[in-house]
Each structure stands twice: as C-alpha cells, then as structure tokens.
PDB file of C-alpha atoms in Angstrom:
ATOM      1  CA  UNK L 298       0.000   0.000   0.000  1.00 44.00           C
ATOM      2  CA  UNK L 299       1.291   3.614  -0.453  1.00 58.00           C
ATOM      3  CA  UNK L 300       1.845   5.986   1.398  1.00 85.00           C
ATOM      4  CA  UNK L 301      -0.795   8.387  -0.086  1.00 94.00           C
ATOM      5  CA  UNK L 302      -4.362   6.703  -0.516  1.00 95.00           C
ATOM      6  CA  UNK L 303      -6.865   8.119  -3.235  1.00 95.00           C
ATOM      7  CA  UNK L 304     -10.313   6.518  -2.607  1.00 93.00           C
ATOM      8  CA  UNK L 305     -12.655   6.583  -5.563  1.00 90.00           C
ATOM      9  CA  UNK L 306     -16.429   5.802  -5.715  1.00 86.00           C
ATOM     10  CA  UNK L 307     -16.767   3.454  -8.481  1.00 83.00           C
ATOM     11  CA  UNK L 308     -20.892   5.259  -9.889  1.00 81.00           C
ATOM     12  CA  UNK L 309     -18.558   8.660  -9.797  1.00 86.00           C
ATOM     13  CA  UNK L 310     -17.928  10.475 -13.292  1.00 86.00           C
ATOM     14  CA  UNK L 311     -14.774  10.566 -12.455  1.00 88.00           C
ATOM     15  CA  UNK L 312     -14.115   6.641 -13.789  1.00 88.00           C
ATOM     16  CA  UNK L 313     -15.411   7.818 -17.334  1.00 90.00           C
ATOM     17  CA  UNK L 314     -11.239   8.250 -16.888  1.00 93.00           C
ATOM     18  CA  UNK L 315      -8.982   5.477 -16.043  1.00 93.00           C
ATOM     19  CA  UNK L 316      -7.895   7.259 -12.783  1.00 93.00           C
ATOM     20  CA  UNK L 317      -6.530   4.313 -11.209  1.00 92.00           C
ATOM     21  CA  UNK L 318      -4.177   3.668 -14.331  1.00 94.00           C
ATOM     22  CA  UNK L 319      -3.155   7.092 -14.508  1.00 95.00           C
ATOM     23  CA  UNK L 320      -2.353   7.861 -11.048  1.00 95.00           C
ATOM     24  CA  UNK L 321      -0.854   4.596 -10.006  1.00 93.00           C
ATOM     25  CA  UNK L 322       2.036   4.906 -13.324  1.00 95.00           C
ATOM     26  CA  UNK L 323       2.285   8.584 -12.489  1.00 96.00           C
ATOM     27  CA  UNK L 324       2.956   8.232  -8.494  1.00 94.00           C
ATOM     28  CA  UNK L 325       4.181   4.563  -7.617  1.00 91.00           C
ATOM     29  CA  UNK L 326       4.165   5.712  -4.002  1.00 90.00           C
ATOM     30  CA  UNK L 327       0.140   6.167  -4.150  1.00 94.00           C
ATOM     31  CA  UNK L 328      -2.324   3.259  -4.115  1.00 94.00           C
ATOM     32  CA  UNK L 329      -5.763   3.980  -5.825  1.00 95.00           C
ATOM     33  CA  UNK L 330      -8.450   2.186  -3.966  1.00 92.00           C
ATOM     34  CA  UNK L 331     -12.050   1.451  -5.827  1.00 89.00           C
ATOM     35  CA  UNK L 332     -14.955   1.622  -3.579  1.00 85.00           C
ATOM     36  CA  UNK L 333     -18.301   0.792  -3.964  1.00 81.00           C
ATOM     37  CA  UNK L 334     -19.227   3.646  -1.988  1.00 74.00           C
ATOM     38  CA  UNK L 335     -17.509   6.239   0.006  1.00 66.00           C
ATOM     39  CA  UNK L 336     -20.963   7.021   2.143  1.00 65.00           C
ATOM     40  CA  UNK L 337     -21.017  10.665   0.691  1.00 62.00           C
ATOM     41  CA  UNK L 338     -24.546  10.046  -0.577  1.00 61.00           C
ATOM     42  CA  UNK L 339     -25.424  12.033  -3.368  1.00 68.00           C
ATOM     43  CA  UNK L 340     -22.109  13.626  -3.566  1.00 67.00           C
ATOM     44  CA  UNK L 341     -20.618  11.473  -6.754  1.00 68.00           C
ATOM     45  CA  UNK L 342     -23.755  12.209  -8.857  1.00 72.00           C
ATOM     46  CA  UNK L 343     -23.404  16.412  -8.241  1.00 78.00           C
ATOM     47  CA  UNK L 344     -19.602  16.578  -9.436  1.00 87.00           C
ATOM     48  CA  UNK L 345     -16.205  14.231  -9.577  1.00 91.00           C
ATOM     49  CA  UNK L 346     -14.414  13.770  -6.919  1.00 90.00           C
ATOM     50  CA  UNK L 347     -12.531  11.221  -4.432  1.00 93.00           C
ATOM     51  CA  UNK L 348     -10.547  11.205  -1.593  1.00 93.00           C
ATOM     52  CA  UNK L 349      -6.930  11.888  -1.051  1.00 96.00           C
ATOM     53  CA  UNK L 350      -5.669  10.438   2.627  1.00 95.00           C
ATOM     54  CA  UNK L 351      -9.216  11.575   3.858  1.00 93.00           C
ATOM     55  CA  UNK L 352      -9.659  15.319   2.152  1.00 94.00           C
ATOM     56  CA  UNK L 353     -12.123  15.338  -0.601  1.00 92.00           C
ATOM     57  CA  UNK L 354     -11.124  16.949  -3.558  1.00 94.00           C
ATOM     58  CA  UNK L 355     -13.533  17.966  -6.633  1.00 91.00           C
ATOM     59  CA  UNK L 356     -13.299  18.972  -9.693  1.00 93.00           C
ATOM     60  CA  UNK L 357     -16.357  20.176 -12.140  1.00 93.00           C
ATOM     61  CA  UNK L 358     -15.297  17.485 -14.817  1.00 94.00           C
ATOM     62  CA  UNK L 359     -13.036  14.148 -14.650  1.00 94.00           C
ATOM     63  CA  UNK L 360      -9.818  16.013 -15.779  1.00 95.00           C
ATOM     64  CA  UNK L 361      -9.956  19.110 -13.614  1.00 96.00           C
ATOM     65  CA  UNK L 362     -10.742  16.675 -10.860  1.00 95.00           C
ATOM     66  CA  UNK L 363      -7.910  14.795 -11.757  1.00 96.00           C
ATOM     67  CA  UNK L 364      -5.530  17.739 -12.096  1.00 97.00           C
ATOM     68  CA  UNK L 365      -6.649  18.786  -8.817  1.00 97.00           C
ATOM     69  CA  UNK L 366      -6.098  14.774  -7.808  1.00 97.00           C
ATOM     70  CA  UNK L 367      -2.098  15.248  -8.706  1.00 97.00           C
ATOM     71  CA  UNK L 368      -1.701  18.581  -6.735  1.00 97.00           C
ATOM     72  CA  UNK L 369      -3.063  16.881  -3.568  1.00 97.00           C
ATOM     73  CA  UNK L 370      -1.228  14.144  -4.177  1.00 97.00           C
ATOM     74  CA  UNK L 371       2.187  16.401  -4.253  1.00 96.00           C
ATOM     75  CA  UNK L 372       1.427  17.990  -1.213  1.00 95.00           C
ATOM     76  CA  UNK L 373       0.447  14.445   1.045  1.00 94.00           C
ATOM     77  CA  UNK L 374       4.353  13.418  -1.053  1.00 92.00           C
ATOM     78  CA  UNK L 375       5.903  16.689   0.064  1.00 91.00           C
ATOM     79  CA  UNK L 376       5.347  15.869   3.852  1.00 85.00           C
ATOM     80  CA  UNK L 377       7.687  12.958   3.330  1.00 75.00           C
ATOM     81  CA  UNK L 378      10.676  14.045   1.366  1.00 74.00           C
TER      82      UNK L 378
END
C-alpha cells in the first residue's frame, strides 16, 4: 500500500477516466483504492471527486478533478521528502 491513498467511488464520473491507471504509473508511491461507496450520498452524482488520505477533492469534470487529484497528491508526497 502507499503511502498516499486516493479513494474513488466506483458510480462517480470521475471513472469515465482510467484514474486508477493514470495515477498509479504517475505516483508509484500512491495506491488507488475502488470503492463501492464512500458514504457521501449524493455527492458522486453532483460533481467528480474522491478522496486523497481523507480530504475530498472535486473537480467540475473528470480532468480538472484529476488535475486537482495530482496537486493533492504532491502535497500528502511533500510531507515525506
């Protein structure tokens, strides 16, 4: 497991995108966990999103949710370098 978790709702826009592909070749360090549900009901049908160690993080469509995905991701990373 990594050291940075992003926790995706698998009925959330946001897997129109492989995320789990593209974040997992980008960042070795993070582990992409599908969920069935992250309990945010409601939440994955207004906009994309998931959850990076905890802190939701949207985006209006996949890709600006996944840009947004990358930056949290760099931050969690810079705590440990």
């Amino acid at each position: 497991m990594g050291i940075v978790v992003v926790e995706v709702c698998d009925g959330n826009a946001i897997t129109t995108i492989n995320i789990e592909e593209i974040i997992e070749k980008e960042f070795p360090e993070v582990a992409v966990l599908m969920n069935e549900c992250l309990s945010f009901c409601g939440l994955c049908r207004v906009k994309p999103y998931a959850l990076v160690n905890n802190r939701r993080i949207f985006g209006n469509t996949p890709e600006a949710c996944l840009d947004k995905i990358r930056e949290a991701i760099k931050e969690e990373l810079a705590v440990y370098q």
